[in-house]
């Protein structure tokens, strides 16, 4: 019997890898533009790190972590998210000495024992960013603007929802009001909500049951309970987004599955992925560094889920790929194959995607191969063409064909062909 992969753990096959690379490359460029540097952190950490940051009473820590004792009986966990590890590394390597703060991002696999479904896996990948060192509300707006820039660069249609969860001062007041409200509805809501109203009351607002949601229609709003400085902070975050022309809506019901957030939280929401509608999410976590034993420095960040992005960008990227000059070189005979071989290399150097057959197939089978490759152009080098030092360039979409001169100077010759293809590709 064959051994199959684990449920919720997915192979990324060669026909998908280009999407992953495109998304990562696009993100890296944008992150660098906003002053972020990459950090690579381990997959395995002491369990305590996540319990202390994400929170003991969260679903992640209570029931979703891959936790086990190592051979020395130390409890270790495969990271369920990136923020805790990045902050641990920040503290461990004394990065706080940089006065201006640190902007870090990490890309890699995360692990949560969730019920797998479309866009939800047990091993998934995040691009996670952290801006550490400033509590200024404009940094919240800047970080959201970076997420927004990435969505735009990937041509994704998402909306930005924001909220404030208050701080150590005002959140307890809100929790108290919420618990009083929930106490009166114990017999009307699900068992999970009743349990959560004791352990982590804010999370009830996130219950997926429609019946519970109906009960919470007039639940107290956190925004009515913010202290003066949280209220000012939230106003300035909104002002920052408005200055940058970024559209958002306020969702006072947004609560996050991680306990470390203070003040601003946000989510990038899509309508195209069913229940898993968050493409990315994040917020501010002032106090978390201190909680992990570091200096008390504020921070704000977010993570986007690669698998969800891949599901969404698919169509757009394939269309963009098609717009790239894409050539299949058909050669007949050894002399043509040799000329074609250097032509292929030269065209690749210009930026075109080029393939050819090396196995002396017939014209007909090479045409079939070109079709299979989805090539927009074929360049045919047969005996006649070779004798006249030219090639036949055929547009596979329009059927048009033309003869192009080949000179002995391969560089000039490739530039000429590439320009012809490129201009026509852009215009079609
Ligand atoms: P999170 O909301 O738990 O936040 O995850 C962020 C994103 O990761 C989600 O919006 C989603 O796109 C993706 N994601 C989460 N779980 C799964 C899953 N099981 N399968 C596929 N994709 C998933 C965090 O992890 C925070 N550390 C974000 C952050 C960074 N906050 C501040 N800095």
mmCIF file with all atom_site columns, C-alpha atoms in Angstrom, residues 24 70 94 167 179 184 203 246 255 307 324 356 363 370 374 387 400 404 416 422 427:
data_model
loop_
_atom_site.group_PDB
_atom_site.id
_atom_site.type_symbol
_atom_site.label_atom_id
_atom_site.label_alt_id
_atom_site.label_comp_id
_atom_site.label_asym_id
_atom_site.label_entity_id
_atom_site.label_seq_id
_atom_site.pdbx_PDB_ins_code
_atom_site.Cartn_x
_atom_site.Cartn_y
_atom_site.Cartn_z
_atom_site.occupancy
_atom_site.B_iso_or_equiv
_atom_site.pdbx_formal_charge
_atom_site.auth_seq_id
_atom_site.auth_comp_id
_atom_site.auth_asym_id
_atom_site.auth_atom_id
_atom_site.pdbx_PDB_model_num
ATOM 1  C CA . UNK A 1 24  ? 6.620   36.080 -2.764  1.00 0.00 ? 24  UNK A CA 1
ATOM 2  C CA . UNK A 1 70  ? 11.407  16.426 22.547  1.00 0.00 ? 70  UNK A CA 1
ATOM 3  C CA . UNK A 1 94  ? 19.220  42.574 21.358  1.00 0.00 ? 94  UNK A CA 1
ATOM 4  C CA . UNK A 1 167 ? -5.869  48.650 26.006  1.00 0.00 ? 167 UNK A CA 1
ATOM 5  C CA . UNK A 1 179 ? -20.027 39.350 30.389  1.00 0.00 ? 179 UNK A CA 1
ATOM 6  C CA . UNK A 1 184 ? -28.500 37.211 30.580  1.00 0.00 ? 184 UNK A CA 1
ATOM 7  C CA . UNK A 1 203 ? -14.361 35.544 21.253  1.00 0.00 ? 203 UNK A CA 1
ATOM 8  C CA . UNK A 1 246 ? -7.113  53.820 1.562   1.00 0.00 ? 246 UNK A CA 1
ATOM 9  C CA . UNK A 1 255 ? -12.181 40.109 17.445  1.00 0.00 ? 255 UNK A CA 1
ATOM 10 C CA . UNK A 1 307 ? -2.557  29.450 0.181   1.00 0.00 ? 307 UNK A CA 1
ATOM 11 C CA . UNK A 1 324 ? 4.750   37.495 -21.725 1.00 0.00 ? 324 UNK A CA 1
ATOM 12 C CA . UNK A 1 356 ? 12.798  23.896 -28.100 1.00 0.00 ? 356 UNK A CA 1
ATOM 13 C CA . UNK A 1 363 ? 7.760   19.276 -37.848 1.00 0.00 ? 363 UNK A CA 1
ATOM 14 C CA . UNK A 1 370 ? 4.503   24.164 -29.210 1.00 0.00 ? 370 UNK A CA 1
ATOM 15 C CA . UNK A 1 374 ? 0.861   27.199 -24.971 1.00 0.00 ? 374 UNK A CA 1
ATOM 16 C CA . UNK A 1 387 ? 20.047  28.661 -46.464 1.00 0.00 ? 387 UNK A CA 1
ATOM 17 C CA . UNK A 1 400 ? 0.106   35.825 -38.946 1.00 0.00 ? 400 UNK A CA 1
ATOM 18 C CA . UNK A 1 404 ? 12.880  37.691 -40.012 1.00 0.00 ? 404 UNK A CA 1
ATOM 19 C CA . UNK A 1 416 ? 15.428  42.531 -33.153 1.00 0.00 ? 416 UNK A CA 1
ATOM 20 C CA . UNK A 1 422 ? 7.332   42.126 -27.310 1.00 0.00 ? 422 UNK A CA 1
ATOM 21 C CA . UNK A 1 427 ? -0.617  45.210 -28.416 1.00 0.00 ? 427 UNK A CA 1
#
